[in-house]
Short mmCIF file of C-alpha atoms in Angstrom, two decimals:
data_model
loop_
_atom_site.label_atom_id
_atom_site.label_comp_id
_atom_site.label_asym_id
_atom_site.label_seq_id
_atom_site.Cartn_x
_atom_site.Cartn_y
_atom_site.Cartn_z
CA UNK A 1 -65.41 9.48 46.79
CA UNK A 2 -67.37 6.78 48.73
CA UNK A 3 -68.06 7.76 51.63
CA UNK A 4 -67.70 5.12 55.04
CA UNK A 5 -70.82 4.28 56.51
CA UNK A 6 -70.07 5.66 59.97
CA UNK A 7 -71.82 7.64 62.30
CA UNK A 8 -70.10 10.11 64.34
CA UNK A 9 -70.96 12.07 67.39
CA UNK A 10 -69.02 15.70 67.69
CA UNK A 11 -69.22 17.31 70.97
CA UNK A 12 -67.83 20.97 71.28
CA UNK A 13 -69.60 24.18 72.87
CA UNK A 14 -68.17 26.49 70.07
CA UNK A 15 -71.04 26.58 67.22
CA UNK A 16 -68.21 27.72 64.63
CA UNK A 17 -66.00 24.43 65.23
CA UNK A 18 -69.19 21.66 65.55
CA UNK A 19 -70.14 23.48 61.55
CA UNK A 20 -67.04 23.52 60.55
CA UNK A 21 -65.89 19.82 61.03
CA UNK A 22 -69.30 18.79 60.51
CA UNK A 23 -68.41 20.37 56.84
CA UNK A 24 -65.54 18.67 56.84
CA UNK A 25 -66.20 15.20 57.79
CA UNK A 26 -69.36 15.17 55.73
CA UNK A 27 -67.57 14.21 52.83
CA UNK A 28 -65.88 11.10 54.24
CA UNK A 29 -68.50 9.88 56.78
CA UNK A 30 -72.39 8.75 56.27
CA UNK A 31 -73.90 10.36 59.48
CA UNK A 32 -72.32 13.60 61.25
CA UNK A 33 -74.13 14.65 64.69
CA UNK A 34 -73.32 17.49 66.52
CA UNK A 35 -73.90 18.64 70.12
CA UNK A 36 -73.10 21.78 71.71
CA UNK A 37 -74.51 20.86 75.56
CA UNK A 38 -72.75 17.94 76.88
CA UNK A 39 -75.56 17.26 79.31
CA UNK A 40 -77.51 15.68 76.19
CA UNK A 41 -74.65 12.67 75.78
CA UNK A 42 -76.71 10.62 77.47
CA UNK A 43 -80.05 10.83 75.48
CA UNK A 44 -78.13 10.67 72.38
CA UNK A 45 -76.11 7.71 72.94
CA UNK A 46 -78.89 6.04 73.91
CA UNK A 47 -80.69 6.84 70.51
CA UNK A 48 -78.11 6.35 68.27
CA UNK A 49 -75.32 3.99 67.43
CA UNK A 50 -71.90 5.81 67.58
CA UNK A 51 -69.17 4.42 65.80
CA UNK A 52 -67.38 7.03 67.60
CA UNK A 53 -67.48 10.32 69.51
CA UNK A 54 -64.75 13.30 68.73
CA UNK A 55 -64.85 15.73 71.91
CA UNK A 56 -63.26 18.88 73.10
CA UNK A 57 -61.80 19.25 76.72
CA UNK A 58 -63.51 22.15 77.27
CA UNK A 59 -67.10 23.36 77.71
CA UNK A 60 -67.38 26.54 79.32
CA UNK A 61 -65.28 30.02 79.64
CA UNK A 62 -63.31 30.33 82.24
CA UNK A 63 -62.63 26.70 82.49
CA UNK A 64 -59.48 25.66 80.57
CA UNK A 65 -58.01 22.81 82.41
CA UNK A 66 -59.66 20.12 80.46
CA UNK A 67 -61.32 18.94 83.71
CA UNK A 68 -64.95 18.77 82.38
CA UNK A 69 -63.18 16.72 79.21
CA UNK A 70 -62.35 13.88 81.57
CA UNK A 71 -65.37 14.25 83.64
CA UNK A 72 -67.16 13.92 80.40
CA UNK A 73 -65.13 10.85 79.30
CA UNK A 74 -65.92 9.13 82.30
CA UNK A 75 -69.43 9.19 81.62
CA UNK A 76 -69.61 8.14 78.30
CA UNK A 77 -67.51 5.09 79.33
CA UNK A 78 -69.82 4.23 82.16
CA UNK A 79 -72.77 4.67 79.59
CA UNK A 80 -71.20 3.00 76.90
CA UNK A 81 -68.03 1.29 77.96
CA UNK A 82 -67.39 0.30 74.05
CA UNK A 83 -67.03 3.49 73.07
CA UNK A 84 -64.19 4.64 71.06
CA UNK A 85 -63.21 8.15 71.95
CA UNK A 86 -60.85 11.23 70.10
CA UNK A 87 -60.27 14.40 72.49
CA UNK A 88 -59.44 17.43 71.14
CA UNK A 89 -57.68 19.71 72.89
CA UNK A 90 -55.28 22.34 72.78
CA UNK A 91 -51.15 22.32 73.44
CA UNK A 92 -51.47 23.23 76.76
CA UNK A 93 -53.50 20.66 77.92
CA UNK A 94 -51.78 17.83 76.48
CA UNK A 95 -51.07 16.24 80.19
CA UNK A 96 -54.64 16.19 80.73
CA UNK A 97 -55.40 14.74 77.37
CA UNK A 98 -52.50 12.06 78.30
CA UNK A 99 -54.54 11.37 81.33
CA UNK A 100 -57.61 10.95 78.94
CA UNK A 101 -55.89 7.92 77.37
CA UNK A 102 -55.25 6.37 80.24
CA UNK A 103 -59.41 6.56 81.35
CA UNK A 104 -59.68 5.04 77.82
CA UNK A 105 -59.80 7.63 74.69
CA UNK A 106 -58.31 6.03 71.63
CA UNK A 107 -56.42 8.82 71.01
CA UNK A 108 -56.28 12.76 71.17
CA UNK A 109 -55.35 15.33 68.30
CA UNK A 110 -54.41 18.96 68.86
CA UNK A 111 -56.02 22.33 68.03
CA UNK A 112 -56.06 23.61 65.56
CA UNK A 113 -55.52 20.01 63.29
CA UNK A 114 -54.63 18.93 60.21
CA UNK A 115 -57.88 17.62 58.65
CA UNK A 116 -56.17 15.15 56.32
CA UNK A 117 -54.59 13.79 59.56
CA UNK A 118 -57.70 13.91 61.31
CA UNK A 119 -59.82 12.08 58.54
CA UNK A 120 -57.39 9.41 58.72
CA UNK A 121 -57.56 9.26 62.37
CA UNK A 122 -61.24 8.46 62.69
CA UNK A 123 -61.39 6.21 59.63
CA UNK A 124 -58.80 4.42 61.44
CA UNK A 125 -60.55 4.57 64.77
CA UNK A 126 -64.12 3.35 63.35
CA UNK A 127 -62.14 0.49 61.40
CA UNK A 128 -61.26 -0.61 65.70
CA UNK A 129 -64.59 -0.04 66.85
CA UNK A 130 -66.05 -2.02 64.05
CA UNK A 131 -63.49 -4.75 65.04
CA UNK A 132 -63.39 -4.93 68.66
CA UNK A 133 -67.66 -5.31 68.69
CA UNK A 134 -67.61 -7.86 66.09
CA UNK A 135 -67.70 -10.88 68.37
CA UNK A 136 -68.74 -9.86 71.70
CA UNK A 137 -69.83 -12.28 73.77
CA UNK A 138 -73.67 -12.20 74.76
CA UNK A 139 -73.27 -11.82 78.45
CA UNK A 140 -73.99 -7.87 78.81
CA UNK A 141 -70.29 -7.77 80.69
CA UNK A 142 -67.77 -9.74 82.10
CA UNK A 143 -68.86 -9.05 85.31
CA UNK A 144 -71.81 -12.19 84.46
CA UNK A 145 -69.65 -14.66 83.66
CA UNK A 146 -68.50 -17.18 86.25
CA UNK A 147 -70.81 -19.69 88.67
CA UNK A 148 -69.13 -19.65 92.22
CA UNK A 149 -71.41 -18.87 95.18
CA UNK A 150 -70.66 -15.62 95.28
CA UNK A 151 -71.43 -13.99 92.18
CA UNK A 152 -74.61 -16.59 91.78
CA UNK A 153 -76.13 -15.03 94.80
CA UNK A 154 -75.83 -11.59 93.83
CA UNK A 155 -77.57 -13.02 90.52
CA UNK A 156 -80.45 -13.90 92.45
CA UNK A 157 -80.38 -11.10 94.75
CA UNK A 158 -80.78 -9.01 91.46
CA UNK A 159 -83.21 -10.37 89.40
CA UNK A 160 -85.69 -9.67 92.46
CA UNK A 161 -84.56 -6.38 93.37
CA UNK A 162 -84.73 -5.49 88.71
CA UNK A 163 -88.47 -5.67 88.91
CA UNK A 164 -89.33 -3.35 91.55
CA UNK A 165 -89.40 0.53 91.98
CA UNK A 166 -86.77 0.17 95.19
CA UNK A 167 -83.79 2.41 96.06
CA UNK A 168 -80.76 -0.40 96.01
CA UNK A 169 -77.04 0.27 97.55
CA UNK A 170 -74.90 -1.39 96.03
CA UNK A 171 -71.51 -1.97 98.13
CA UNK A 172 -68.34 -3.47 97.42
CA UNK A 173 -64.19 -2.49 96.62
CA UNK A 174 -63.19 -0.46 93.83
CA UNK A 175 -62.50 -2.44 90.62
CA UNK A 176 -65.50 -5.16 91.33
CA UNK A 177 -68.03 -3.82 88.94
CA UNK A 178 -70.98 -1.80 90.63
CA UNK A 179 -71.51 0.68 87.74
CA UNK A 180 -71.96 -2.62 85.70
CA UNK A 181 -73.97 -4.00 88.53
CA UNK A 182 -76.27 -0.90 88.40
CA UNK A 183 -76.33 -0.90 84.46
CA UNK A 184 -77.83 -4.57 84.59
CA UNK A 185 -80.20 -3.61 87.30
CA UNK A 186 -81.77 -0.81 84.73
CA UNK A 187 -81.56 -2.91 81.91
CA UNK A 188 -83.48 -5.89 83.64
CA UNK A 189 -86.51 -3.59 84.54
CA UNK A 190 -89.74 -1.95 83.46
CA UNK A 191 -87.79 1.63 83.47
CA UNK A 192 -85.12 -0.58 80.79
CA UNK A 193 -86.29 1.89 77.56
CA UNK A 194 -85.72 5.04 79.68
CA UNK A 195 -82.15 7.09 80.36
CA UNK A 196 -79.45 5.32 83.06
CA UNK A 197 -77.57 8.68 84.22
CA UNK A 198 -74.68 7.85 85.81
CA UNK A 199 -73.06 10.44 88.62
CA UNK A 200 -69.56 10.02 89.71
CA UNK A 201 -70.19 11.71 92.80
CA UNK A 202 -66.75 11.52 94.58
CA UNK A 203 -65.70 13.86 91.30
CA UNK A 204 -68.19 16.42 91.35
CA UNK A 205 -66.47 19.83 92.60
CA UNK A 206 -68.53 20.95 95.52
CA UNK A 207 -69.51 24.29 93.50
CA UNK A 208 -71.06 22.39 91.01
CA UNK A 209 -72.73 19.85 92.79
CA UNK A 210 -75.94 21.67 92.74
CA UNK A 211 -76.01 22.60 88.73
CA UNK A 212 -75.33 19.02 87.77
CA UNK A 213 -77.37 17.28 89.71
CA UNK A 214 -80.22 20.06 89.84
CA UNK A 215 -79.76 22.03 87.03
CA UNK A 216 -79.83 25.78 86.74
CA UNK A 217 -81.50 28.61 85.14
CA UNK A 218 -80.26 31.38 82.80
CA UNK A 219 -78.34 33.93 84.67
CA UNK A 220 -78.06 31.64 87.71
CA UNK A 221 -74.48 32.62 87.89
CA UNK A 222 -71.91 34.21 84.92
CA UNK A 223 -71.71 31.60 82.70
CA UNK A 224 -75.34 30.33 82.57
CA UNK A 225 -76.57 31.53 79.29
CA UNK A 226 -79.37 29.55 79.29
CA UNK A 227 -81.71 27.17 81.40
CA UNK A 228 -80.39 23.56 81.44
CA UNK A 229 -81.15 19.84 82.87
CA UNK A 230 -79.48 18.59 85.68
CA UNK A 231 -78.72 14.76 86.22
CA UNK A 232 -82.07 14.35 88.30
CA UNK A 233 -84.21 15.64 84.94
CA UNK A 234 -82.10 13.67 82.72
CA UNK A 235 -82.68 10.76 83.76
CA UNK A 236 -86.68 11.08 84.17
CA UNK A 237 -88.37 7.67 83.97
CA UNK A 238 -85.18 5.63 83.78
CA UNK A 239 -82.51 5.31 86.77
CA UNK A 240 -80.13 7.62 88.42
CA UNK A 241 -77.16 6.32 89.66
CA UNK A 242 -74.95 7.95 92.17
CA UNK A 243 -71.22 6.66 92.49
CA UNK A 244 -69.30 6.98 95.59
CA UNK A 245 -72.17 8.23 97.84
CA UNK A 246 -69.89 7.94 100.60
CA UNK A 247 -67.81 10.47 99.13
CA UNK A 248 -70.47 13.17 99.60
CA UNK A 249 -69.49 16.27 101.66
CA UNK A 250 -71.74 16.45 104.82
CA UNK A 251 -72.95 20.13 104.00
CA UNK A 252 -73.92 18.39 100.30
CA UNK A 253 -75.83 15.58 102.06
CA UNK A 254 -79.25 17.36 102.87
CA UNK A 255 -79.93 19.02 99.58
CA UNK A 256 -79.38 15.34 98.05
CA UNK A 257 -81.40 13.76 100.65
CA UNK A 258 -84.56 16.42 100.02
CA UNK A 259 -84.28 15.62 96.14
CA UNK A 260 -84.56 11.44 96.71
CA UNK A 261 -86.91 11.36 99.57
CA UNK A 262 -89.41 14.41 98.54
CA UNK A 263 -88.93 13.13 94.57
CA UNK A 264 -88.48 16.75 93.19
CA UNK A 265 -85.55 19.17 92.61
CA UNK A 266 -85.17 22.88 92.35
CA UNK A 267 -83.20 24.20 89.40
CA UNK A 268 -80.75 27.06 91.06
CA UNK A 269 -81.36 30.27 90.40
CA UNK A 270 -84.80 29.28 90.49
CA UNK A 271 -87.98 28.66 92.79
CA UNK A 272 -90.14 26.59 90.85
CA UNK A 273 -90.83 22.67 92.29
CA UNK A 274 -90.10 20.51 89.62
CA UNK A 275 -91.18 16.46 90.29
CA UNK A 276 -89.59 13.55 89.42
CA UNK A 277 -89.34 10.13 88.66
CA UNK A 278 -86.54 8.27 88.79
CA UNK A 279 -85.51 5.01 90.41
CA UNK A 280 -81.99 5.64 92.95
CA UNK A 281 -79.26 3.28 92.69
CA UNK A 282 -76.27 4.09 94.44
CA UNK A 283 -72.78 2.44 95.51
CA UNK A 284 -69.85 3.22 97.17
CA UNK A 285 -66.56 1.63 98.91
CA UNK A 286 -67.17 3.11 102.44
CA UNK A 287 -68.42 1.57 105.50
CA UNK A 288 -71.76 3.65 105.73
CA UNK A 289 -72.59 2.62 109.25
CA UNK A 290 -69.31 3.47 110.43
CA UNK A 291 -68.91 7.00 108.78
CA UNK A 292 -72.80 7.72 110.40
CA UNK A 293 -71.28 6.35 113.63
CA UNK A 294 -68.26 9.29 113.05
CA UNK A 295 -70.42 11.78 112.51
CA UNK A 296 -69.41 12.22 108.66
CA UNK A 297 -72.91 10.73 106.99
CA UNK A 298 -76.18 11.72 107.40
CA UNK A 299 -78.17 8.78 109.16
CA UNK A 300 -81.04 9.48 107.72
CA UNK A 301 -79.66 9.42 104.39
CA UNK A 302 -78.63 5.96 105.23
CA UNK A 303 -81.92 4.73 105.23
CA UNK A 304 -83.22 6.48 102.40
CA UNK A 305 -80.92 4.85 100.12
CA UNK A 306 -80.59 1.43 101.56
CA UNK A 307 -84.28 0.39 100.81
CA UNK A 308 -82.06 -3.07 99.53
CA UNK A 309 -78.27 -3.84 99.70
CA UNK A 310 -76.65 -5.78 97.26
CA UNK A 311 -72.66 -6.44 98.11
CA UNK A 312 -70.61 -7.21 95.23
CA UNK A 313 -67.69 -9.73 95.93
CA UNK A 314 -64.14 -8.99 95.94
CA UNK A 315 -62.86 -11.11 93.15
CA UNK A 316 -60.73 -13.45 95.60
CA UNK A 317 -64.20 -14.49 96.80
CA UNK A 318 -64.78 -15.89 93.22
CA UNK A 319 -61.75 -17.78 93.00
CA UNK A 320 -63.84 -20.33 90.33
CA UNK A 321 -64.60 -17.22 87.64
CA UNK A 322 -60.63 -16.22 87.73
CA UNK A 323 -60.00 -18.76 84.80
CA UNK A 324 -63.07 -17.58 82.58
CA UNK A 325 -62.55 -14.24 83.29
CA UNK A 326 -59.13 -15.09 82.09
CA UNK A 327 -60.02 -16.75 78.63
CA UNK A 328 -62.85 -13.92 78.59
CA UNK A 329 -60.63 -11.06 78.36
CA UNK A 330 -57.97 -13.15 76.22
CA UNK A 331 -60.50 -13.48 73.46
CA UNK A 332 -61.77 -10.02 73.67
CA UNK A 333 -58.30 -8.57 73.19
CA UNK A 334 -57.09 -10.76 70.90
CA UNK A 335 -59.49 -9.74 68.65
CA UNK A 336 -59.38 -6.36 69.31
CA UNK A 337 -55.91 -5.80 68.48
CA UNK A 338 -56.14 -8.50 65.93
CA UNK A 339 -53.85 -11.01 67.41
CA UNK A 340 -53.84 -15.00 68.42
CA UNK A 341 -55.31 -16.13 71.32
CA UNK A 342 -52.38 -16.39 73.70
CA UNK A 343 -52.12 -18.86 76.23
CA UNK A 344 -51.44 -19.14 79.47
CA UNK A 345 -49.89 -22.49 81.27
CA UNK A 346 -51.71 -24.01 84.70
CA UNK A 347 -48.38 -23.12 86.30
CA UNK A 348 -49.08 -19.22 86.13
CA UNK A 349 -52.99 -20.22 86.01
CA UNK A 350 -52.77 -21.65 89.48
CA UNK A 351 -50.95 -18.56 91.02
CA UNK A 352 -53.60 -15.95 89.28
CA UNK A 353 -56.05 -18.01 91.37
CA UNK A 354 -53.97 -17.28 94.66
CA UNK A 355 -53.10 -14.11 94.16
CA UNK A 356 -54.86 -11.24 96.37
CA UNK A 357 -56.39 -8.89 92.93
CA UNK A 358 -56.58 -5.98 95.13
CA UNK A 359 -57.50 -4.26 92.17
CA UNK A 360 -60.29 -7.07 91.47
CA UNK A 361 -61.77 -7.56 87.98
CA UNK A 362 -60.35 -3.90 86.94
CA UNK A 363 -57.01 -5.03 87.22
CA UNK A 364 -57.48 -8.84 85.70
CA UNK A 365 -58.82 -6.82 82.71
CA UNK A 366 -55.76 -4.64 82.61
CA UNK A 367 -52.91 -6.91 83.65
CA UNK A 368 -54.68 -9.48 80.56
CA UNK A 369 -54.83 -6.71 77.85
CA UNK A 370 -51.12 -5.98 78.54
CA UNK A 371 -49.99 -9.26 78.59
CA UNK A 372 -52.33 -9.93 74.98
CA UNK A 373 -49.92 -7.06 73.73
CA UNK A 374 -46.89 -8.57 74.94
CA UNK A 375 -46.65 -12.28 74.69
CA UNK A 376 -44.15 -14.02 72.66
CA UNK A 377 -44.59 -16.77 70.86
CA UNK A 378 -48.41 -17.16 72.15
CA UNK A 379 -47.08 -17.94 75.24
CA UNK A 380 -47.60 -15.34 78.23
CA UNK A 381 -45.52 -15.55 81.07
CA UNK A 382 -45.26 -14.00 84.47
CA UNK A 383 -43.87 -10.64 83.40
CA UNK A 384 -46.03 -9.95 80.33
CA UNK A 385 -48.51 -9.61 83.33
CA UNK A 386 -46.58 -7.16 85.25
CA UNK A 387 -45.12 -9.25 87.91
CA UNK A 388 -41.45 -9.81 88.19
CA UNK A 389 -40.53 -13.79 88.46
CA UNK A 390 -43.77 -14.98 91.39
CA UNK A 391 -46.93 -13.53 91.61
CA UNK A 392 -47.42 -12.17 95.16
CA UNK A 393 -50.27 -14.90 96.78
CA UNK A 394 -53.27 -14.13 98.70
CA UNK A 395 -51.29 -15.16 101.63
CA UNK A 396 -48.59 -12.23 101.51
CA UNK A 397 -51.94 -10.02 101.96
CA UNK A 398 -52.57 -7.20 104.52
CA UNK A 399 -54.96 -8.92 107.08
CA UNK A 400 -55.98 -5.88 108.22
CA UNK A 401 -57.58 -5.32 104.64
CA UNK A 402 -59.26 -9.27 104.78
CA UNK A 403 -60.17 -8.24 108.60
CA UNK A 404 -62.16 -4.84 107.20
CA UNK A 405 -63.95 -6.70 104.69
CA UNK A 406 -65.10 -9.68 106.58
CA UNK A 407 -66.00 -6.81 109.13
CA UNK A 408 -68.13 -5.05 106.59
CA UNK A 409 -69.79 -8.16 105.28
CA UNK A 410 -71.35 -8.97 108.41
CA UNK A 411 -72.20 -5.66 108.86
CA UNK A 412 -74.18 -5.24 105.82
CA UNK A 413 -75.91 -8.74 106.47
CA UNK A 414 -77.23 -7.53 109.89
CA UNK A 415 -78.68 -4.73 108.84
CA UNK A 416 -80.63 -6.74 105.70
CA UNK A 417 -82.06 -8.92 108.22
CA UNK A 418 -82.62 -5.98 111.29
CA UNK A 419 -80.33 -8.06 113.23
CA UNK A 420 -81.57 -11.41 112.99
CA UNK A 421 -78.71 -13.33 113.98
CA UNK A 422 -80.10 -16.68 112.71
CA UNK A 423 -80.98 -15.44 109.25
CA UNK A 424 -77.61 -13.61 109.06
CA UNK A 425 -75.36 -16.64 109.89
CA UNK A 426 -77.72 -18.84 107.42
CA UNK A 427 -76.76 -15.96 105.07
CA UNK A 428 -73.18 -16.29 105.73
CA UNK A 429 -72.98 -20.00 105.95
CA UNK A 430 -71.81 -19.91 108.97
CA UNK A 431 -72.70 -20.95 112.45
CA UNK A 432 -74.85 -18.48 115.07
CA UNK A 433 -71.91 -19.29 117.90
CA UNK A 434 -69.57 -18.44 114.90
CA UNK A 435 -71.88 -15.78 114.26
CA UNK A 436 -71.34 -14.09 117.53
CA UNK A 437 -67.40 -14.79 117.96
CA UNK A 438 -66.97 -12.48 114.73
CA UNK A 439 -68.94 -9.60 116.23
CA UNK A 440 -67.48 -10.10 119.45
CA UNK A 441 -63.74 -10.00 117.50
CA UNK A 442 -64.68 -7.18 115.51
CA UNK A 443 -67.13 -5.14 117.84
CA UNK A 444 -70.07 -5.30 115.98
CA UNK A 445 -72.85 -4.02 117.83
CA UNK A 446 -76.50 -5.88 117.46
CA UNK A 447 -78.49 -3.14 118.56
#
């Protein structure tokens, strides 16, 4: 039987199961790897080309609930957003596997499997990976495509900040690309051939905060059978990048604060100083200034990580990218589920453009895939997007919410130019008496 040239990644901690479908899918598939340490994803997607990666929920005794599974998923999407994903998992964790879909596995199959079934599966799967990266655009994401002000001055902002050493904060609402922001950062600069480690921070269980990001040593604690990396190491010569900083417990905050500013970590369960060298990017959705102001971030911390800020704009500030973001995604899952490009009339065009996207590119992305699925006749209307009969307009928005961010624009602004009001209202393109009637309306202090 021929076999299909495919190259698949296995991740499981149980030596018995990576041999054993190894074994099996040997026969089918070109190129079988297998990795018992999920801590090494990183080095081994960036050294080979997965067609697609079959993981267990699991990875250490004691911990059933499939947690580290999604944790796990989550970083091989930020890594690799392509990636086509199978979870295995057992019966009783079939909710959690559920949720696994919904963060973006293909698909998940149960313990102990058929392996006719499961053969099929991946054949099938590889057939939609080899599909959906046929034609992709050459823009590294969709977060680069589009011309209005806004997203042209973070372009500039960028390709300075790309070809230096600096710490960078990147800040901006959920859903408006800063892990793809950071990824293009790495990929611009001299570190571009070494690992990007991404840390979702605002995930990481406080008792494990200090083995991921620090490692450990055998017999640190009961299930640490042998000395292992942590984030920090992992990403040695490349760029680590910490998601939802803000999110940080204040207790947490010093030990990650000695690691960036002294460059070196200490494994737990160990003494030894190990050095490092990796360039910090971080980002988060919280007003830093405000939560130092409250007591609930370190101040110094502040200013270790915002060497440079970069804010990345909600997409209602980009009203000009909404329609190629549109025919973007439109393209990308028409030919991923092997369908006609639908279309969509200037009628429902012009409200897309008004509406609010709360959920900013994130939810363009999903509301567009969903109507792709559902259109009729290559025509999608309002409620193959998810509304009912009228998209809800920018207009019907909180204020509150448009307050807050026009609040923590200026904010951010002030502190890149130490409070130089001129430069800052230059920035903003607006006036310095305008300047000072917004900090006046929204408190901002300039000292």
């Amino acid at each position: 039987m021929k076999k299909t040239q495919a190259t698949i990644l296995i991740i499981d901690d149980q030596e018995e199961i990576l041999i054993a479908t190894k074994l099996l899918l040997k026969r089918s598939f070109e190129t079988i790897i297998t990795c018992s340490d999920p801590k090494k994803i990183p080095d081994i997607l960036q050294m080979d080309d997965i067609d697609l990666v079959l993981m267990d929920m699991n990875f250490r005794r004691g911990y059933e609930d499939g947690k580290e599974g999604i944790f796990w998923l989550k970083e091989i999407k930020n890594l690799k957003p392509t990636a086509h994903i199978i979870l295995m998992t057992s019966f009783g964790n079939v909710e959690t596997a559920v949720e696994g879909l919904k963060l973006g596995a293909v698909d998940y199959i149960l313990k102990p499997w058929d392996n006719d079934k499961l053969i099929l599966l991946i054949k099938d799967t590889v057939k939609l990976h080899r599909k959906t990266n046929k034609h992709q655009p050459n823009k590294n994401t969709s977060l680069f495509l589009g011309t209005s002000p806004a997203i042209e001055k973070v372009y500039k902002v960028t390709d300075r900040i790309a070809k230096t050493h600096a710490t960078v904060l990147i800040l901006g609402e959920n859903g408006t690309g800063k892990s793809v922001l950071a990824q293009h950062i790495h990929k611009s600069s001299v570190r571009k051939d070494a690992p990007f480690i991404s840390v979702d921070l605002g995930s990481l269980n406080d008792n494990l905060f200090e083995s991921e990001l620090f490692g450990y040593a055998k017999g640190a604690f009961t299930d640490a059978k042998q000395d292992t990396t942590g984030r920090f190491e992992a990403a040695e010569g490349g760029t680590l990048f910490l998601d939802e900083i803000g999110n940080v417990p204040l207790h947490l905050q010093g030990k990650l604060l000695q690691a960036i500013q002294n460059k070196e970590i200490i494994r737990l369960g160990e003494s030894k100083v190990r050095k490092i060298d990796v360039r910090i990017i971080t980002a988060t959705n919280v007003l830093l200034e405000e939560a130092v102001a409250q007591g609930k971030f370190r101040e110094d911390l502040f200013y270790r990580i915002n060497t440079i800020s970069v804010t990345m704009p909600a997409l209602r500030e980009r009203e000009e990218d909404i329609k190629p973001l549109i025919q973007y995604f439109l393209e990308l899952f028409a030919d991923k589920y092997d369908l006609e490009i639908p279309v969509i009339n200037n009628l429902v065009l012009e409200q897309l453009q008004k509406y609010a996207w709360k959920g900013n590119i994130r939810e363009l992305q999903n509301r567009i895939e969903r109507a792709t699925i559902l259109a009729e006749n290559n025509q999608i209307s309002i409620e193959n997007l998810g509304f009912d009969t009228l998209i809800p307009l920018i207009e019907t928005e909180n204020v509150q919410s448009l307050n807050d961010m026009e609040k923590q624009k200026i904010v951010e602004r002030l502190h890149f130019y130490n409070g130089n009001i001129s430069k800052t209202a230059e920035d903003l393109g607006i006036s310095r008496a305008a300047l000072y009637r917004k900090m006046e309306k929204h408190t901002i202090s300039n000292q």
